[in-house]
Amino acid sequence: MSRRSLHLLKNLTTTRSITYMPRPGDGAPRPVTLIPGDGIGPLVTEAVEQVMDAMHAPVYFEKYEVHGDMNRVPEHVMESIKKNKVCLKGGLRTPVGGGVSSLNVQLRKELDLYASLVNCFNLPGLPTRHQNVDIVVIRENTEGEYAGLEHEVVPGVVESLKVMTKFCSERIAKYAFEYAYLNNRKMVTAVHKANIMKLADGLFLESCREVATKYPSIKYNEVIVDNCCMQLVSKPEQFDVMVTPNLYGNLVANTAAGIAGGTGVMPGGNVGADHAVFEQGASAGNVGNEKILEQKKANPVALLLSSAMMLRHLQFPSFADRLETAVKRVISAGKCMTKDLGGHSTTQEVVNAVISNLE
């Protein structure tokens, strides 16, 4: 190869590529509704605010107090989310039993956030039992066992209805295949229990099969939910995109998160046609415990990575790349890790490390 060709090749590899061509006005700061939530929520949302400020990210937050023991999300908060169309939230504690319904479920239903997405993947520098894990769990978010249709038939007998519709099953299947297509994913796996719930889960599978025929370049398969859990803990690298009804998705996402490194590092979001809410991807432990809160040692990584997802959703890809890269550098270095990742760092120490790794 000539000296001139080598020189041209060197310039080609070092020149920054054009990754995003904005439209006029795309750099205008965008308002985002911020709900710190309960437990560790205020601690990790403050971490996000600090990093966003350090990056000079083109977003500003409208902050509201919402707590899981409220009867419903205040109307002025719902109006803010509907106006801004994007929300970032910490965990909301859902009371177990009793008459208080989940505010998380209320948000999903009122905003029609029909798709929950959790990305479970290995982070370099974080030791796990399994390698090459990169699973996206896409969960139907508005019906199924979470429809909330329960009543006491007679004293001591409770009936809980599982609602499945063709409309919701079809649109979550379409979202999963469209996600796979746009993100160069190779396979979509439908998780079900149609061997027992032949009508309800049968309708879900029928919808997935119909949608799959429209994406011939993407492999489609099916797995029964109990076998799915066994396969996840034994050979998780076989999965790519997984599409599930509501309840199974919660179980599968938290299992996959635990396998890939823990719920403290897995990002996620909930999206509908008009609105999106970003939060820690896996729900287990998202409000933490009192000891973590007192010591200020909550892990902010999951919400920081969810914020990167939010920045991409807002069409600020370079800011999302900078944030993701900084977080991955901190994890790879292994010096600033919270207790759940085997370290002793505080939330603020992790934040400071991320900020120092921003380019």
XYZ file of C-alpha atoms in Angstrom:
359
model
C 0.000 0.000 0.000
C 1.365 3.455 -0.943
C 2.299 6.089 1.634
C -0.530 8.320 0.344
C -3.084 5.505 0.800
C -1.887 4.899 4.365
C -2.235 8.622 5.103
C -5.786 8.668 3.728
C -6.707 5.548 5.707
C -5.353 7.084 8.908
C -7.405 10.244 8.368
C -10.484 8.159 7.623
C -10.257 6.251 10.903
C -9.660 9.330 13.051
C -12.272 11.650 11.534
C -15.484 11.918 13.534
C -18.451 10.516 11.613
C -21.755 12.344 11.150
C -24.084 10.429 13.444
C -26.983 12.837 13.756
C -28.119 15.750 11.609
C -30.467 17.915 13.681
C -33.328 19.939 12.346
C -33.320 23.688 13.105
C -34.428 24.159 16.707
C -33.646 20.590 17.818
C -31.138 21.913 20.366
C -33.773 23.824 22.333
C -33.896 22.595 25.963
C -36.738 20.169 26.589
C -38.850 20.079 29.771
C -39.014 16.714 31.566
C -41.337 15.904 34.471
C -39.284 14.557 37.393
C -40.806 12.399 40.147
C -38.129 11.565 42.783
C -40.463 9.025 44.425
C -39.857 7.010 47.593
C -36.895 5.455 49.394
C -33.699 5.870 47.398
C -35.598 7.648 44.612
C -34.663 11.217 45.635
C -31.018 10.153 46.022
C -30.684 8.607 42.556
C -32.760 11.255 40.763
C -30.516 13.914 42.302
C -27.569 11.958 40.875
C -29.134 12.234 37.421
C -29.683 15.987 37.872
C -26.017 16.491 38.770
C -24.764 14.555 35.742
C -27.175 16.340 33.392
C -25.936 19.689 34.703
C -22.318 18.630 34.267
C -23.003 17.615 30.640
C -25.019 20.797 29.977
C -27.673 18.469 28.570
C -30.530 20.308 26.802
C -33.179 19.261 29.334
C -34.645 20.888 32.410
C -36.726 19.231 35.089
C -40.124 20.077 36.507
C -39.997 18.332 39.884
C -43.065 17.020 41.749
C -43.558 15.154 45.014
C -45.448 11.900 44.509
C -45.423 8.991 46.961
C -46.679 5.441 46.748
C -49.105 5.777 49.670
C -51.164 8.428 47.837
C -54.577 7.385 46.536
C -53.689 8.586 43.043
C -51.141 10.669 41.144
C -52.088 14.343 41.657
C -53.832 15.902 38.678
C -51.260 18.687 38.259
C -48.516 16.042 37.954
C -50.473 14.182 35.276
C -50.969 17.472 33.433
C -47.210 18.105 33.522
C -46.444 14.662 32.052
C -49.096 15.086 29.359
C -47.670 18.506 28.465
C -43.993 17.484 28.480
C -44.661 13.976 27.113
C -41.565 12.665 28.944
C -41.104 11.783 32.618
C -38.193 10.485 34.693
C -39.100 8.851 37.987
C -37.603 7.118 40.973
C -39.298 4.117 42.537
C -42.777 4.463 44.032
C -43.388 2.120 46.937
C -46.497 0.007 46.320
C -48.249 -1.108 49.549
C -48.714 -4.883 49.792
C -52.373 -5.780 50.281
C -54.876 -3.269 51.605
C -56.970 -0.943 49.512
C -54.272 1.338 48.024
C -53.699 0.664 44.325
C -50.324 0.966 42.606
C -49.531 4.445 41.287
C -47.147 2.816 38.810
C -50.058 0.902 37.273
C -52.188 4.050 37.313
C -49.535 5.963 35.357
C -49.288 3.208 32.755
C -53.030 3.016 32.277
C -53.849 6.736 32.218
C -50.986 7.538 29.829
C -51.491 4.297 27.873
C -47.829 3.350 28.309
C -48.459 -0.017 26.750
C -44.842 -1.137 26.273
C -42.330 -1.661 29.056
C -38.745 -2.155 27.901
C -35.907 -3.445 30.087
C -32.423 -3.975 28.669
C -30.426 -6.605 30.592
C -26.800 -6.828 29.491
C -23.316 -7.537 30.812
C -21.277 -4.490 31.757
C -17.501 -4.861 31.243
C -15.803 -4.927 34.642
C -18.822 -6.309 36.477
C -18.284 -10.025 37.166
C -21.305 -12.245 36.542
C -21.886 -15.981 36.231
C -22.922 -15.698 32.569
C -21.245 -13.755 29.757
C -22.591 -12.456 26.414
C -25.968 -11.580 27.941
C -27.832 -8.878 26.024
C -31.574 -9.365 26.478
C -34.361 -6.879 25.829
C -37.596 -7.731 27.633
C -40.654 -6.045 26.109
C -43.713 -6.437 28.293
C -47.365 -5.588 27.670
C -48.102 -2.982 30.311
C -51.836 -2.310 30.497
C -53.838 -5.505 30.901
C -53.450 -9.159 31.937
C -53.379 -9.835 35.680
C -52.634 -6.142 36.245
C -56.107 -5.125 35.040
C -57.040 -4.830 38.731
C -60.375 -6.593 38.313
C -60.687 -8.362 41.659
C -63.654 -8.929 43.965
C -64.742 -11.142 46.824
C -67.443 -13.476 45.549
C -68.372 -14.720 49.031
C -66.391 -14.392 52.268
C -63.145 -16.318 51.835
C -63.401 -16.579 48.033
C -61.726 -13.955 45.824
C -61.958 -13.822 42.045
C -59.188 -12.099 40.066
C -59.690 -11.699 36.322
C -56.946 -11.877 33.698
C -57.960 -9.749 30.722
C -56.328 -10.262 27.315
C -57.416 -8.498 24.130
C -56.471 -8.932 20.489
C -55.792 -5.188 20.216
C -53.268 -5.020 23.078
C -51.603 -8.322 22.171
C -51.147 -7.225 18.577
C -49.719 -3.822 19.358
C -47.151 -5.154 21.859
C -46.096 -7.787 19.303
C -45.749 -5.064 16.656
C -43.685 -2.951 19.044
C -41.347 -5.885 19.816
C -40.754 -6.737 16.165
C -40.357 -3.082 15.204
C -37.822 -2.645 18.009
C -35.910 -5.703 16.809
C -35.986 -4.472 13.204
C -34.792 -0.936 14.042
C -32.064 -2.119 16.432
C -30.616 -4.896 14.254
C -31.809 -7.636 16.574
C -32.072 -11.124 15.130
C -34.730 -12.951 17.136
C -37.985 -12.357 19.031
C -39.160 -14.908 21.596
C -42.773 -14.908 22.808
C -43.185 -16.023 26.443
C -46.511 -17.661 27.325
C -48.465 -20.278 29.280
C -50.827 -21.238 26.473
C -50.585 -24.917 27.400
C -52.770 -24.083 30.423
C -54.413 -20.708 29.630
C -55.398 -21.775 26.157
C -57.737 -18.877 25.357
C -55.964 -15.923 27.031
C -52.345 -16.797 26.249
C -53.502 -18.516 23.079
C -54.780 -15.140 21.853
C -51.420 -13.561 22.722
C -49.528 -16.228 20.752
C -51.885 -15.961 17.801
C -51.207 -12.214 17.647
C -47.432 -12.705 17.853
C -47.497 -15.301 15.073
C -49.484 -13.012 12.777
C -47.095 -10.102 13.313
C -44.037 -12.358 12.878
C -45.046 -13.146 9.285
C -44.523 -9.464 8.409
C -40.873 -9.559 9.539
C -39.318 -12.472 7.611
C -35.759 -11.336 8.387
C -36.307 -11.783 12.145
C -36.379 -15.262 13.639
C -39.424 -15.975 15.801
C -39.861 -18.637 18.464
C -41.981 -19.351 21.545
C -41.236 -20.599 25.052
C -43.485 -21.563 27.975
C -42.835 -19.234 30.905
C -41.645 -21.900 33.385
C -39.208 -23.332 30.828
C -38.187 -19.755 30.026
C -37.107 -19.145 33.631
C -35.076 -22.356 33.651
C -33.437 -21.452 30.329
C -32.684 -17.929 31.587
C -30.710 -19.108 34.595
C -28.883 -21.853 32.651
C -28.226 -20.326 29.212
C -29.374 -16.678 29.054
C -27.190 -15.809 26.043
C -29.610 -17.688 23.773
C -32.227 -14.933 24.132
C -32.364 -11.662 22.218
C -35.702 -9.786 22.306
C -38.437 -11.278 24.487
C -42.091 -10.223 24.243
C -44.401 -11.106 27.121
C -47.813 -10.508 28.648
C -47.885 -8.271 31.721
C -47.198 -10.510 34.719
C -44.676 -12.803 33.022
C -42.726 -9.771 31.833
C -42.232 -8.527 35.383
C -40.851 -11.904 36.459
C -38.703 -12.424 33.357
C -37.222 -8.892 33.435
C -36.208 -9.128 37.090
C -34.724 -12.604 36.562
C -32.752 -11.444 33.528
C -31.566 -8.364 35.427
C -30.281 -10.486 38.297
C -28.405 -12.727 35.870
C -26.798 -9.846 33.960
C -25.506 -7.914 36.977
C -28.354 -6.881 39.248
C -31.342 -4.566 39.246
C -29.132 -1.623 40.213
C -27.572 -1.410 36.749
C -30.428 -2.259 34.369
C -32.154 0.616 32.528
C -35.757 0.695 31.407
C -38.675 2.744 30.243
C -42.385 2.671 29.526
C -43.652 4.061 26.257
C -46.934 4.674 24.480
C -48.029 6.512 21.368
C -47.750 9.945 23.021
C -45.838 9.665 26.313
C -42.820 7.973 27.849
C -41.777 7.383 31.472
C -38.201 6.297 32.203
C -37.182 4.567 35.434
C -34.982 1.809 36.819
C -35.562 -1.138 34.535
C -36.234 -3.924 37.031
C -38.684 -3.215 39.827
C -37.113 -5.427 42.511
C -35.424 -3.183 45.071
C -36.065 0.065 43.208
C -36.950 1.868 46.449
C -34.060 0.295 48.369
C -34.055 -0.018 52.156
C -33.596 2.323 55.086
C -29.966 1.320 55.716
C -28.903 2.133 52.149
C -30.753 5.427 52.386
C -29.146 6.390 55.705
C -25.672 5.563 54.405
C -26.394 7.300 51.078
C -25.061 4.270 49.205
C -27.823 3.732 46.656
C -26.676 2.642 43.204
C -27.497 5.385 40.635
C -26.295 3.431 37.578
C -29.690 2.035 36.505
C -31.342 5.451 36.510
C -28.340 7.079 34.822
C -28.566 4.536 31.990
C -32.348 5.018 31.866
C -31.625 8.737 31.481
C -29.430 7.923 28.501
C -32.409 6.069 27.004
C -34.484 9.182 27.676
C -31.940 11.399 25.915
C -32.114 9.172 22.827
C -35.908 9.310 22.975
C -35.610 13.120 22.971
C -33.261 12.885 19.964
C -30.113 13.949 21.789
C -27.959 10.936 20.801
C -24.520 12.447 21.429
C -25.451 13.319 25.022
C -26.795 9.788 25.503
C -23.530 8.332 24.134
C -21.427 10.509 26.452
C -23.432 9.492 29.497
C -23.395 5.770 28.667
C -19.677 5.826 27.925
C -18.886 7.585 31.209
C -20.958 5.096 33.234
C -19.356 2.112 31.497
C -15.864 3.519 32.147
C -16.618 3.814 35.865
C -17.928 0.242 36.047
C -14.995 -1.070 33.998
C -12.455 0.656 36.267
C -14.053 -1.023 39.300
C -12.939 1.648 41.762
C -16.290 3.309 42.481
C -18.882 0.591 43.064
C -21.798 0.559 45.472
C -22.368 -2.333 47.865
C -24.703 -4.256 45.540
C -21.847 -4.439 43.009
C -19.268 -5.532 45.585
C -17.884 -2.107 46.502
C -18.240 0.413 49.306
C -18.781 3.691 47.460
C -21.500 6.206 48.211
C -23.946 7.471 45.629
C -22.093 10.781 45.458
C -18.745 9.084 44.883
C -20.198 7.204 41.912
C -21.690 10.438 40.570
C -18.348 12.238 40.908
C -16.610 9.390 39.054
C -19.157 9.499 36.219
C -18.788 13.273 35.894
C -14.997 13.013 35.799
C -15.290 10.462 32.957
C -17.518 12.631 30.772
C -15.910 13.687 27.522
